[in-house]
XYZ file of C-alpha atoms in Angstrom:
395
model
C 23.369 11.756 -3.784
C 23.455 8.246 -3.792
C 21.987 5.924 -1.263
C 23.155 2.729 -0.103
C 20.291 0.399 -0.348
C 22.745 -2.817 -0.318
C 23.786 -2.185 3.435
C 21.331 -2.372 6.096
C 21.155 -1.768 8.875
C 20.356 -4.547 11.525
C 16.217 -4.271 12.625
C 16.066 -6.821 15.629
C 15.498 -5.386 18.710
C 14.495 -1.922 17.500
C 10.987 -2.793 18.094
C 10.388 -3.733 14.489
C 7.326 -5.095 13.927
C 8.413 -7.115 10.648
C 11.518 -8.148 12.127
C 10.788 -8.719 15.578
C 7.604 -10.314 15.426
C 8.130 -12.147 12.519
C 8.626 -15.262 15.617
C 5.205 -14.602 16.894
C 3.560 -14.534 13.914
C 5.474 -17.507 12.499
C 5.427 -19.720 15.332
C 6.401 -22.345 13.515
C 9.271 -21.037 12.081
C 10.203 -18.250 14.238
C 14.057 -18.207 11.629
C 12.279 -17.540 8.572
C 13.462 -14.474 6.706
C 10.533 -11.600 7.146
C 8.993 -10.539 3.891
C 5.923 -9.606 4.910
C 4.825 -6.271 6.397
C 4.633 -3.744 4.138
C 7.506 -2.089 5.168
C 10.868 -1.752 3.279
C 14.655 -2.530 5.059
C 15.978 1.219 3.994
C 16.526 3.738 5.952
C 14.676 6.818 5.019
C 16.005 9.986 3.814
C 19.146 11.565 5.657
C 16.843 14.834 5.762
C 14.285 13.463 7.312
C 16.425 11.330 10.059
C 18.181 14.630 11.123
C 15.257 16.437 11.248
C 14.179 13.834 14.147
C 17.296 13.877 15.685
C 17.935 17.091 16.120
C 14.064 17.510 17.696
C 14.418 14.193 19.726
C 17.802 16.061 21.200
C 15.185 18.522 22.960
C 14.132 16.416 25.674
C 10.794 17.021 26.233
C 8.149 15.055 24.342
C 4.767 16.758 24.668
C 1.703 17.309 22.711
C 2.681 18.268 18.995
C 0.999 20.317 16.315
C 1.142 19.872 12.588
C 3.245 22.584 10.777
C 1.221 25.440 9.204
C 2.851 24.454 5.725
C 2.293 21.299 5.638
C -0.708 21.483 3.372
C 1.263 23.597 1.036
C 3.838 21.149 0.892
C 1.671 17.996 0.178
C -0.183 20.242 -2.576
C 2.980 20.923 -4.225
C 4.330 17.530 -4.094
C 1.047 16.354 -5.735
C 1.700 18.881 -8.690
C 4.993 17.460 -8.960
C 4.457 14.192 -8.612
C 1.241 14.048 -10.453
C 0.083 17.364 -12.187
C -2.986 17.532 -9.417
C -4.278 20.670 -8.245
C -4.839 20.271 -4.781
C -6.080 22.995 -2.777
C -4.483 23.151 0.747
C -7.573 24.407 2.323
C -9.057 20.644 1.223
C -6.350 18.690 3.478
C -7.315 16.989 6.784
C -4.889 14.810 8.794
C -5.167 11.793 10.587
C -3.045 8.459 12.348
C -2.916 6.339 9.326
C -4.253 5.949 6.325
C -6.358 2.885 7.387
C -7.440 5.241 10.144
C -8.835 7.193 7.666
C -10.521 4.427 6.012
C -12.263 4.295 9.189
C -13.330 7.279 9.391
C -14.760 7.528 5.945
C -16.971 4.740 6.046
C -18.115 5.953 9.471
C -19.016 9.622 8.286
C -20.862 8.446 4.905
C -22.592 5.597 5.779
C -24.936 3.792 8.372
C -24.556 0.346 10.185
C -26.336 -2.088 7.840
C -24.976 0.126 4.482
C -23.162 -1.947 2.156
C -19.237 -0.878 1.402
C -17.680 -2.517 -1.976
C -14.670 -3.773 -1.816
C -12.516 -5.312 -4.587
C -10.328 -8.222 -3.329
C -8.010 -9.644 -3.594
C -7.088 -6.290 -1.682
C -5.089 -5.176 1.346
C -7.481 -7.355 4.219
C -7.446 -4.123 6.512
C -10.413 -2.858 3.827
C -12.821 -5.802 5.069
C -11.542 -5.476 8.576
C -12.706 -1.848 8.477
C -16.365 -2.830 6.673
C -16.584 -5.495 9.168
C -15.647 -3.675 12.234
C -17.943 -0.593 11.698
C -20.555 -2.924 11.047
C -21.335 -2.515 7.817
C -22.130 -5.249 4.326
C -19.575 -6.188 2.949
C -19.798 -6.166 -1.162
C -17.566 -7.660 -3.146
C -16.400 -6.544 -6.688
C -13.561 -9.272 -7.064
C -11.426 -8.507 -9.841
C -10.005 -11.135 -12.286
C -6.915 -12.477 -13.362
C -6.781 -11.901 -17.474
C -3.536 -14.141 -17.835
C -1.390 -10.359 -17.905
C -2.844 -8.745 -14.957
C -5.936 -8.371 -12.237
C -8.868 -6.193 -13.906
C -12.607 -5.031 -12.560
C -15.096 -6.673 -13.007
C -17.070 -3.460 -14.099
C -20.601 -5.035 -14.987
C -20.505 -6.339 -11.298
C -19.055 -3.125 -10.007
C -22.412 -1.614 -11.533
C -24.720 -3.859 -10.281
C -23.220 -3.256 -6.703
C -23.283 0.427 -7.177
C -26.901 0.635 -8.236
C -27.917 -1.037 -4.757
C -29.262 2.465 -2.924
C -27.857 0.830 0.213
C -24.176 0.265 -1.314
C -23.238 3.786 -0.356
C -19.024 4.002 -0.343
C -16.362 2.264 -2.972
C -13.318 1.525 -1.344
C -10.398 1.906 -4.650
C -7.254 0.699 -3.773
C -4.702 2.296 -6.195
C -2.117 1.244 -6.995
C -3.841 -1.805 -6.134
C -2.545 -3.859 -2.936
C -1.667 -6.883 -3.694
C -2.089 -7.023 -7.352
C 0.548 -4.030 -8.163
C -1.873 -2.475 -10.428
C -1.844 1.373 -11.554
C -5.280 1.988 -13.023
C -5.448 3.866 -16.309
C -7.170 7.035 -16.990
C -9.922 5.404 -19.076
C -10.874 2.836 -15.768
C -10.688 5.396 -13.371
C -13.377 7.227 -15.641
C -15.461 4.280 -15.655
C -15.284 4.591 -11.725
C -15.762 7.284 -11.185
C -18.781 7.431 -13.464
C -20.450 4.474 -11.978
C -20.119 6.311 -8.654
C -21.438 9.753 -9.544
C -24.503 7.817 -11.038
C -25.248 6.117 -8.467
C -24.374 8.427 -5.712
C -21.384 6.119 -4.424
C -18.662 8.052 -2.103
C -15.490 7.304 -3.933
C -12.667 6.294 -0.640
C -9.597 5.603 -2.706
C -6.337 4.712 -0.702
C -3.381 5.731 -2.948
C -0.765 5.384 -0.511
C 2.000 3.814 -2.394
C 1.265 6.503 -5.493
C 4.834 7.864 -5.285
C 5.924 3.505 -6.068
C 5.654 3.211 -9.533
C 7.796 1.540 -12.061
C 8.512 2.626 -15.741
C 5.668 2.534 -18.352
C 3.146 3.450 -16.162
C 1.590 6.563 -14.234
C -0.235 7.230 -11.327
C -3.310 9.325 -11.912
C -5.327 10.125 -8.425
C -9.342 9.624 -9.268
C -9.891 13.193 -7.945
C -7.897 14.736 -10.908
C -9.943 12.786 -13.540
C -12.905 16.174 -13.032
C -14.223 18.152 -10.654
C -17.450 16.328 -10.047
C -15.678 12.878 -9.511
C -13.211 14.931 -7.020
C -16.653 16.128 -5.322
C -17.861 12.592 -4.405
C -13.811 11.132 -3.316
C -12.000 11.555 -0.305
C -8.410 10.708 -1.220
C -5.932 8.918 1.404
C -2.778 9.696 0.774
C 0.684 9.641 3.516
C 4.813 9.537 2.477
C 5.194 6.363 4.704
C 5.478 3.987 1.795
C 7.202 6.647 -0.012
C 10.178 7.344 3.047
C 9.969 4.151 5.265
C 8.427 5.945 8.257
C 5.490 3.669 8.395
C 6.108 3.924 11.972
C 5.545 7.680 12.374
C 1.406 7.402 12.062
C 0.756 10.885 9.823
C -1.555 11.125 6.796
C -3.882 12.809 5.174
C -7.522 12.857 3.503
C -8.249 15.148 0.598
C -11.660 16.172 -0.085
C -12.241 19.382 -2.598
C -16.217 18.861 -0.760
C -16.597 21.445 1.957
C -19.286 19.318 3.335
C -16.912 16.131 2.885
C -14.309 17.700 4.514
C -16.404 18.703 7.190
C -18.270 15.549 7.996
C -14.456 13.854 7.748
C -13.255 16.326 10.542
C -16.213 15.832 12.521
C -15.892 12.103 12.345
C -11.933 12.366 13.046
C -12.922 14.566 16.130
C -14.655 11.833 17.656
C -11.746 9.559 17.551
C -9.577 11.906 19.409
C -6.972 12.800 16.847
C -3.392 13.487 18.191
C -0.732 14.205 15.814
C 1.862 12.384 16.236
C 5.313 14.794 16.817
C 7.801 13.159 14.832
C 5.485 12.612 11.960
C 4.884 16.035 11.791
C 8.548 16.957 11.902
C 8.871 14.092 9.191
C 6.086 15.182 6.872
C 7.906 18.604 6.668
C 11.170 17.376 5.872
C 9.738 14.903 3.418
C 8.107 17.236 1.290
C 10.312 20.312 2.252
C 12.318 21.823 -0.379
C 10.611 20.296 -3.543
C 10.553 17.302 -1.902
C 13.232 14.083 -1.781
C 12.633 12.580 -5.244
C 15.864 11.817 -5.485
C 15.580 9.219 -2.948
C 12.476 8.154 -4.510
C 14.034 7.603 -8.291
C 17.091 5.736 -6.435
C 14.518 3.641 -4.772
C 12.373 2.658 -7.571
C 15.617 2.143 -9.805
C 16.638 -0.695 -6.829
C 13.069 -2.088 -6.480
C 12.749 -2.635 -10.076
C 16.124 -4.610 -9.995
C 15.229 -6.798 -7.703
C 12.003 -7.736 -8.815
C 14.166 -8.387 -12.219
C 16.157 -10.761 -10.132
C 13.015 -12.328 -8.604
C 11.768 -12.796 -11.893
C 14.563 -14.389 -13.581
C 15.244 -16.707 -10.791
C 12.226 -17.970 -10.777
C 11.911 -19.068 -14.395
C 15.055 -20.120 -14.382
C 15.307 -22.330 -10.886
C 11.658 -22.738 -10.006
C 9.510 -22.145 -13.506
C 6.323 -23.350 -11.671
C 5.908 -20.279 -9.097
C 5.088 -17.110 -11.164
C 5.417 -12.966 -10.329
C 3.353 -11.482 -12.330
C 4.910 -8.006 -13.624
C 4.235 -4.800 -11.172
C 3.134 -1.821 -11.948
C 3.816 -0.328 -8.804
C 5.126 -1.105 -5.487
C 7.716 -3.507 -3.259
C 4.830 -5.850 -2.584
C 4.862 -9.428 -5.260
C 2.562 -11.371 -6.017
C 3.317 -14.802 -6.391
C 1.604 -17.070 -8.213
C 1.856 -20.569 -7.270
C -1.272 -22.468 -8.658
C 1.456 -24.747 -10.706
C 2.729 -26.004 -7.433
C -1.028 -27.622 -7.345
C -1.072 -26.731 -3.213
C -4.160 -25.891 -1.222
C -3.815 -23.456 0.788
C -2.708 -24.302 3.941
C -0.272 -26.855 2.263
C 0.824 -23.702 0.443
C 1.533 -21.827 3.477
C 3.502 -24.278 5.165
C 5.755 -24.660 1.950
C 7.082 -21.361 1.911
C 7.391 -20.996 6.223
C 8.180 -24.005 7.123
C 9.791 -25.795 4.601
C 11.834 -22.345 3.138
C 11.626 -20.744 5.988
C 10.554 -17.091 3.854
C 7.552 -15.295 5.921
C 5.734 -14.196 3.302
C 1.831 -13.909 3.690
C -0.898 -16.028 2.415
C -3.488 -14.954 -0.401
C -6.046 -16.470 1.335
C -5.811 -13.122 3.380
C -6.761 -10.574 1.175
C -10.013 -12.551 -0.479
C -11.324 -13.246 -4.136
C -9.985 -15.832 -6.100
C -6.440 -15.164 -5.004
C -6.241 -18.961 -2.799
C -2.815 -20.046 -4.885
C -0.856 -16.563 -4.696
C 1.399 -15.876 -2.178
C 2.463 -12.013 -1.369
C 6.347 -11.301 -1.281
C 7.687 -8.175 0.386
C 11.423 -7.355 -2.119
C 11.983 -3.858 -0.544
C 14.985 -5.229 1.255
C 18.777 -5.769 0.267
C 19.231 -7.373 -2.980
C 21.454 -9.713 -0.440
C 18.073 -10.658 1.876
C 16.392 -11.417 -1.357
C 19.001 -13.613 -2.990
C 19.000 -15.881 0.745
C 15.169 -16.042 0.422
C 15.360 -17.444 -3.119
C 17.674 -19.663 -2.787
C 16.248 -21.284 0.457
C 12.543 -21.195 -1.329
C 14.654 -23.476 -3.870
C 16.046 -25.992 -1.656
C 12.244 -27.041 -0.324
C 11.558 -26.363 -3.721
C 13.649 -29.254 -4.972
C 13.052 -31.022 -1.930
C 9.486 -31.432 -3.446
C 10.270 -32.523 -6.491
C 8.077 -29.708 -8.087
């Protein structure tokens, strides 16, 4: 099958968050283009849609239930996808993944416990350290000239703290697009079983990942690192249905598992019925990987296109190569902008909603974070109006 990634259909006024409050969020350019949620512009499997349709054609919209399978399926798409063993008795659900982050912190650790994070990272992690009241502890990671790396001396020192008690891993790593080997996930997960650090690792866009490189969830490394990690995992990223609020938490730990479910409990978990119906139709039937290859194959082009544009029209702003992901990261310390000045370059002066490194911490002040999972069209308009201010400047 092939899928039509080139024409879109329109978002306004479907109660898009990236498209229709891209004006509230960009007051001050409410026309710019929206690249900035990480959502993509495709529409998600034909499977998937008619599996909603022909449910949202019975009209009665109560209380849902997860299917029975639906452990089974995410365990087999795992194999598949990444030669894990998961049992299905080890699968919990929940309204999000950053729900789950939540919850995690909440059910192994105290108010007052530190929680490491390693920005520049996907800002929900602090909000969720910060909002359950606990230290935040950074383990920035550094730019070697090729891509971001841990800081693993730090990461150490941090871990060794008896009152540092859970690692949030992002991976692949939000915003820097990296896939972690096998060898740094070891060191990791090492540090962690050491030092008696509960491994939360968000691998939500694991199913995003562009040639040369392969995702390896931390659980699979051994069992004793899979004993100490609760993995986050959802096809939202994967299928565009973002919107749908199902994932899951993995935990091989019976007592894990349990304090997880305990903790969900407490926050009144409702599955959601569409995403349930979704779920089952995303994984159903060995899963859509077609769609995903065909995806990844048009990703990868455009961030080609981003790239050569770039050093070709405007040599001073730099992507730095992805492992993984729809979600570029732009670096603009050339342009020799604060900030702020930085911001209002791209959204007012381009008019491309993009968002602001500043946002996800760590040294990351000069990058800028550019959603291309859209039309190779939406993309082109965005680079070519990012030129105009561009040689407006006189950069």
């Amino acid at each position: 099958m092939n899928y039509d990634f080139d024409h879109l259909p329109d978002r306004h006024g479907t109660f898009s968050y990236k498209w229709d409050e891209a004006a509230s969020e960009f007051p001050q350019a409410p026309d710019v283009i929206p690249m900035w949620v990480a959502d993509t512009d495709f529409p998600c499997p034909r499977e998937i849609v008619e599996a909603i349709q022909k449910r949202a054609a019975h009209p009665i919209y109560g209380y849902g239930q997860i299917a029975h399978d639906s452990a089974e399926l995410l365990a087999q798409w795992q194999k598949k996808r990444n030669q894990w063993d998961v049992d299905p008795k080890w699968v919990t659900y929940c309204n999000g993944v950053v729900v789950g982050l939540n919850a995690i912190i909440s059910a192994f650790s105290e108010e007052g416990d530190g929680v490491i994070i390693q920005p520049p990272v996907y800002y929900p992690f602090r909000e969720a350290v910060e909002k359950t009241r606990r230290k935040l502890c950074l383990n920035e990671l550094y730019d070697n000239g090729d891509h971001w790396v841990i800081d693993f001396e730090q990461l150490e020192r941090l871990a060794k703290d008896p009152g540092n008690k859970v690692l949030l891993l992002c991976n692949p790593h939000n915003p820097v697009s990296r896939v972690y080997r096998r060898d740094e996930l070891e060191r990791i997960g090492k540090i962690c079983l050491e030092h008696h650090v509960v491994i939360a690792s968000d691998e939500i866009h694991s199913d995003l990942i562009y040639p040369g490189h392969k995702h390896i969830p931390i659980a699979s490394i051994s069992p004793e690192i899979a004993a100490i990690t609760v993995t986050a995992v959802s096809p939202s990223k994967t299928f565009n249905i973002a919107g749908l609020q199902m994932s899951a938490l993995i935990a091989s730990s019976r007592d894990m598992l349990d304090r997880l479910e305990e903790e969900l409990d407490r926050r009144c978990y409702i599955p959601n019925l569409f995403g349930s119906i979704a779920w089952k139709a995303a994984y159903s039937d060995g899963g859509r990987e077609e769609y995903v290859e065909e995806l990844m194959k048009y990703l990868w082009n455009n961030y080609l296109y981003l790239d050569q544009y770039l050093r070709e029209h405007m040599p001073k702003i730099r992507c730095q190569k992805p492992e993984a992901t729809y979600l570029m990261w732009l670096d603009c310390s050339k342009l020799g902008l604060g900030p702020e000045e930085l911001k209002h370059f791209f959204v007012e002066e381009a008019k491309v909603g993009v968002e602001e490194g500043t946002l996800f911490g760590g040294t990351s002040s000069s990058f800028m974070r550019m959603n291309i999972g859209c039309a190779k069209a939406t993309l082109k308009q965005a680079l070519e109006q990012l030129e105009r201010a561009y040689q407006k400047r006189g950069f």
